[in-house]
Amino acid sequence: MPPLFFLLYFFLIAPHVVTSQIRQCSKKEDLPRIVYLILTHNEVTLKSANKLITVLYDKEHYFFVHVDAKYVPVRRGLVEDLKRNRTNVEWAQIYDVQWARWSMVEPTLWAMEQATKKLKQW
């Protein structure tokens, strides 16, 4: 029974609680700002990242997308589609991420470093 309760809570109740809290914010400064890090490693995950950004997009949020260095895009425009007139979306292809290695943490540290440099006003 508990799993059903949690599903109902997260999919039915929690979104309404969050939106009601956001509506109560009187000033723009009170609205929540979120920094997202999305890690991708192939064409499928890049397409999924693009869909995710489209759904989550808000001009007050910031998105960092790391593309695995091993990935060579089949279609070059796929990576550029992530930015598509969005000034608060950045992508980089820096680290060769290996499963269960320290290299999985490096993109997270990169995003944190970029966020602290670029978003000092937050």
mmCIF file of C-alpha atoms in Angstrom:
data_model
loop_
_atom_site.group_PDB
_atom_site.id
_atom_site.type_symbol
_atom_site.label_atom_id
_atom_site.label_comp_id
_atom_site.label_asym_id
_atom_site.label_seq_id
_atom_site.Cartn_x
_atom_site.Cartn_y
_atom_site.Cartn_z
ATOM 1 C CA MET A 1 0.000 0.000 0.000
ATOM 2 C CA PRO A 2 2.758 2.565 0.713
ATOM 3 C CA PRO A 3 4.089 2.546 -2.880
ATOM 4 C CA LEU A 4 0.635 3.512 -4.160
ATOM 5 C CA PHE A 5 0.465 6.345 -1.641
ATOM 6 C CA PHE A 6 3.857 7.665 -2.721
ATOM 7 C CA LEU A 7 2.912 7.492 -6.395
ATOM 8 C CA LEU A 8 -0.316 9.342 -5.744
ATOM 9 C CA TYR A 9 1.507 11.933 -3.680
ATOM 10 C CA PHE A 10 4.276 12.642 -6.175
ATOM 11 C CA PHE A 11 2.099 12.640 -9.268
ATOM 12 C CA LEU A 12 -1.153 14.124 -7.987
ATOM 13 C CA ILE A 13 -0.635 16.092 -4.791
ATOM 14 C CA ALA A 14 2.957 17.384 -4.838
ATOM 15 C CA PRO A 15 2.701 19.300 -8.155
ATOM 16 C CA HIS A 16 -0.333 21.202 -6.866
ATOM 17 C CA VAL A 17 1.440 22.053 -3.621
ATOM 18 C CA VAL A 18 4.477 23.360 -5.503
ATOM 19 C CA THR A 19 2.443 25.435 -7.959
ATOM 20 C CA SER A 20 0.342 26.913 -5.163
ATOM 21 C CA GLN A 21 3.532 27.906 -3.325
ATOM 22 C CA ILE A 22 4.906 29.526 -6.480
ATOM 23 C CA ARG A 23 1.688 31.476 -7.011
ATOM 24 C CA GLN A 24 2.012 32.871 -3.498
ATOM 25 C CA CYS A 25 5.357 34.459 -4.370
ATOM 26 C CA SER A 26 4.674 38.160 -4.653
ATOM 27 C CA LYS A 27 7.988 39.215 -6.192
ATOM 28 C CA LYS A 28 9.963 37.797 -9.073
ATOM 29 C CA GLU A 29 12.943 37.451 -6.719
ATOM 30 C CA ASP A 30 10.911 35.045 -4.567
ATOM 31 C CA LEU A 31 10.448 32.541 -7.380
ATOM 32 C CA PRO A 32 12.653 29.450 -7.169
ATOM 33 C CA ARG A 33 15.672 29.301 -9.445
ATOM 34 C CA ILE A 34 17.056 25.915 -10.327
ATOM 35 C CA VAL A 35 20.325 24.838 -11.928
ATOM 36 C CA TYR A 36 20.078 21.554 -13.820
ATOM 37 C CA LEU A 37 22.932 19.283 -14.852
ATOM 38 C CA ILE A 38 22.115 16.789 -17.579
ATOM 39 C CA LEU A 39 24.683 14.178 -18.584
ATOM 40 C CA THR A 40 24.408 12.649 -22.044
ATOM 41 C CA HIS A 41 26.474 10.030 -23.808
ATOM 42 C CA ASN A 42 24.808 9.196 -27.144
ATOM 43 C CA GLU A 43 22.192 10.348 -29.631
ATOM 44 C CA VAL A 44 19.267 8.917 -27.679
ATOM 45 C CA THR A 45 20.233 10.679 -24.460
ATOM 46 C CA LEU A 46 20.834 13.934 -26.360
ATOM 47 C CA LYS A 47 17.319 13.782 -27.801
ATOM 48 C CA SER A 48 15.945 12.981 -24.348
ATOM 49 C CA ALA A 49 17.869 15.910 -22.869
ATOM 50 C CA ASN A 50 16.379 18.221 -25.474
ATOM 51 C CA LYS A 51 12.867 17.038 -24.598
ATOM 52 C CA LEU A 52 13.598 17.386 -20.895
ATOM 53 C CA ILE A 53 14.866 20.942 -21.313
ATOM 54 C CA THR A 54 11.795 21.803 -23.379
ATOM 55 C CA VAL A 55 9.514 20.552 -20.583
ATOM 56 C CA LEU A 56 11.462 22.111 -17.687
ATOM 57 C CA TYR A 57 12.444 25.321 -19.445
ATOM 58 C CA ASP A 58 12.042 28.587 -17.639
ATOM 59 C CA LYS A 59 14.125 31.668 -18.304
ATOM 60 C CA GLU A 60 14.933 31.874 -14.583
ATOM 61 C CA HIS A 61 16.470 28.379 -14.494
ATOM 62 C CA TYR A 62 19.894 27.421 -15.843
ATOM 63 C CA PHE A 63 20.850 24.240 -17.676
ATOM 64 C CA PHE A 64 24.285 22.678 -18.037
ATOM 65 C CA VAL A 65 24.519 19.751 -20.439
ATOM 66 C CA HIS A 66 27.634 17.609 -20.585
ATOM 67 C CA VAL A 67 28.095 15.417 -23.646
ATOM 68 C CA ASP A 68 30.473 12.486 -23.196
ATOM 69 C CA ALA A 69 33.777 13.116 -24.978
ATOM 70 C CA LYS A 70 33.596 9.677 -26.642
ATOM 71 C CA TYR A 71 30.417 10.604 -28.470
ATOM 72 C CA VAL A 72 30.803 11.816 -32.048
ATOM 73 C CA PRO A 73 27.494 13.311 -33.171
ATOM 74 C CA VAL A 74 25.962 11.675 -36.220
ATOM 75 C CA ARG A 75 24.003 14.841 -36.873
ATOM 76 C CA ARG A 76 25.935 17.944 -35.814
ATOM 77 C CA GLY A 77 22.793 20.002 -35.275
ATOM 78 C CA LEU A 78 21.666 17.673 -32.512
ATOM 79 C CA VAL A 79 23.979 19.280 -29.960
ATOM 80 C CA GLU A 80 23.185 22.804 -31.129
ATOM 81 C CA ASP A 81 19.463 22.048 -30.772
ATOM 82 C CA LEU A 82 20.007 22.085 -27.023
ATOM 83 C CA LYS A 83 20.692 25.828 -27.057
ATOM 84 C CA ARG A 84 18.106 26.787 -29.695
ATOM 85 C CA ASN A 85 17.538 30.443 -28.713
ATOM 86 C CA ARG A 86 17.971 29.654 -25.040
ATOM 87 C CA THR A 87 20.569 31.891 -23.408
ATOM 88 C CA ASN A 88 20.509 29.940 -20.156
ATOM 89 C CA VAL A 89 21.521 26.580 -21.647
ATOM 90 C CA GLU A 90 25.189 25.677 -21.921
ATOM 91 C CA TRP A 91 26.774 22.501 -23.160
ATOM 92 C CA ALA A 92 30.291 21.152 -23.191
ATOM 93 C CA GLN A 93 32.078 18.041 -24.329
ATOM 94 C CA ILE A 94 35.016 17.795 -21.951
ATOM 95 C CA TYR A 95 35.252 14.530 -20.045
ATOM 96 C CA ASP A 96 35.498 10.942 -21.201
ATOM 97 C CA VAL A 97 33.081 9.423 -18.699
ATOM 98 C CA GLN A 98 33.788 5.837 -17.643
ATOM 99 C CA TRP A 99 31.213 3.849 -15.709
ATOM 100 C CA ALA A 100 31.930 3.556 -11.943
ATOM 101 C CA ARG A 101 35.002 5.785 -12.217
ATOM 102 C CA TRP A 102 35.887 9.219 -10.899
ATOM 103 C CA SER A 103 35.218 10.554 -14.384
ATOM 104 C CA MET A 104 31.486 10.263 -13.615
ATOM 105 C CA VAL A 105 31.905 12.960 -10.950
ATOM 106 C CA GLU A 106 33.971 15.355 -13.089
ATOM 107 C CA PRO A 107 31.047 16.698 -15.175
ATOM 108 C CA THR A 108 29.175 17.472 -11.944
ATOM 109 C CA LEU A 109 32.151 19.410 -10.614
ATOM 110 C CA TRP A 110 32.438 21.197 -13.966
ATOM 111 C CA ALA A 111 28.777 22.269 -13.774
ATOM 112 C CA MET A 112 29.165 23.446 -10.188
ATOM 113 C CA GLU A 113 32.221 25.482 -11.134
ATOM 114 C CA GLN A 114 30.432 27.031 -14.115
ATOM 115 C CA ALA A 115 27.394 27.833 -12.002
ATOM 116 C CA THR A 116 29.427 29.584 -9.322
ATOM 117 C CA LYS A 117 31.292 31.622 -11.957
ATOM 118 C CA LYS A 118 28.325 32.620 -14.093
ATOM 119 C CA LEU A 119 25.556 32.893 -11.547
ATOM 120 C CA LYS A 120 27.136 35.062 -8.868
ATOM 121 C CA GLN A 121 23.990 37.189 -8.603
ATOM 122 C CA TRP A 122 22.075 34.131 -7.319
#
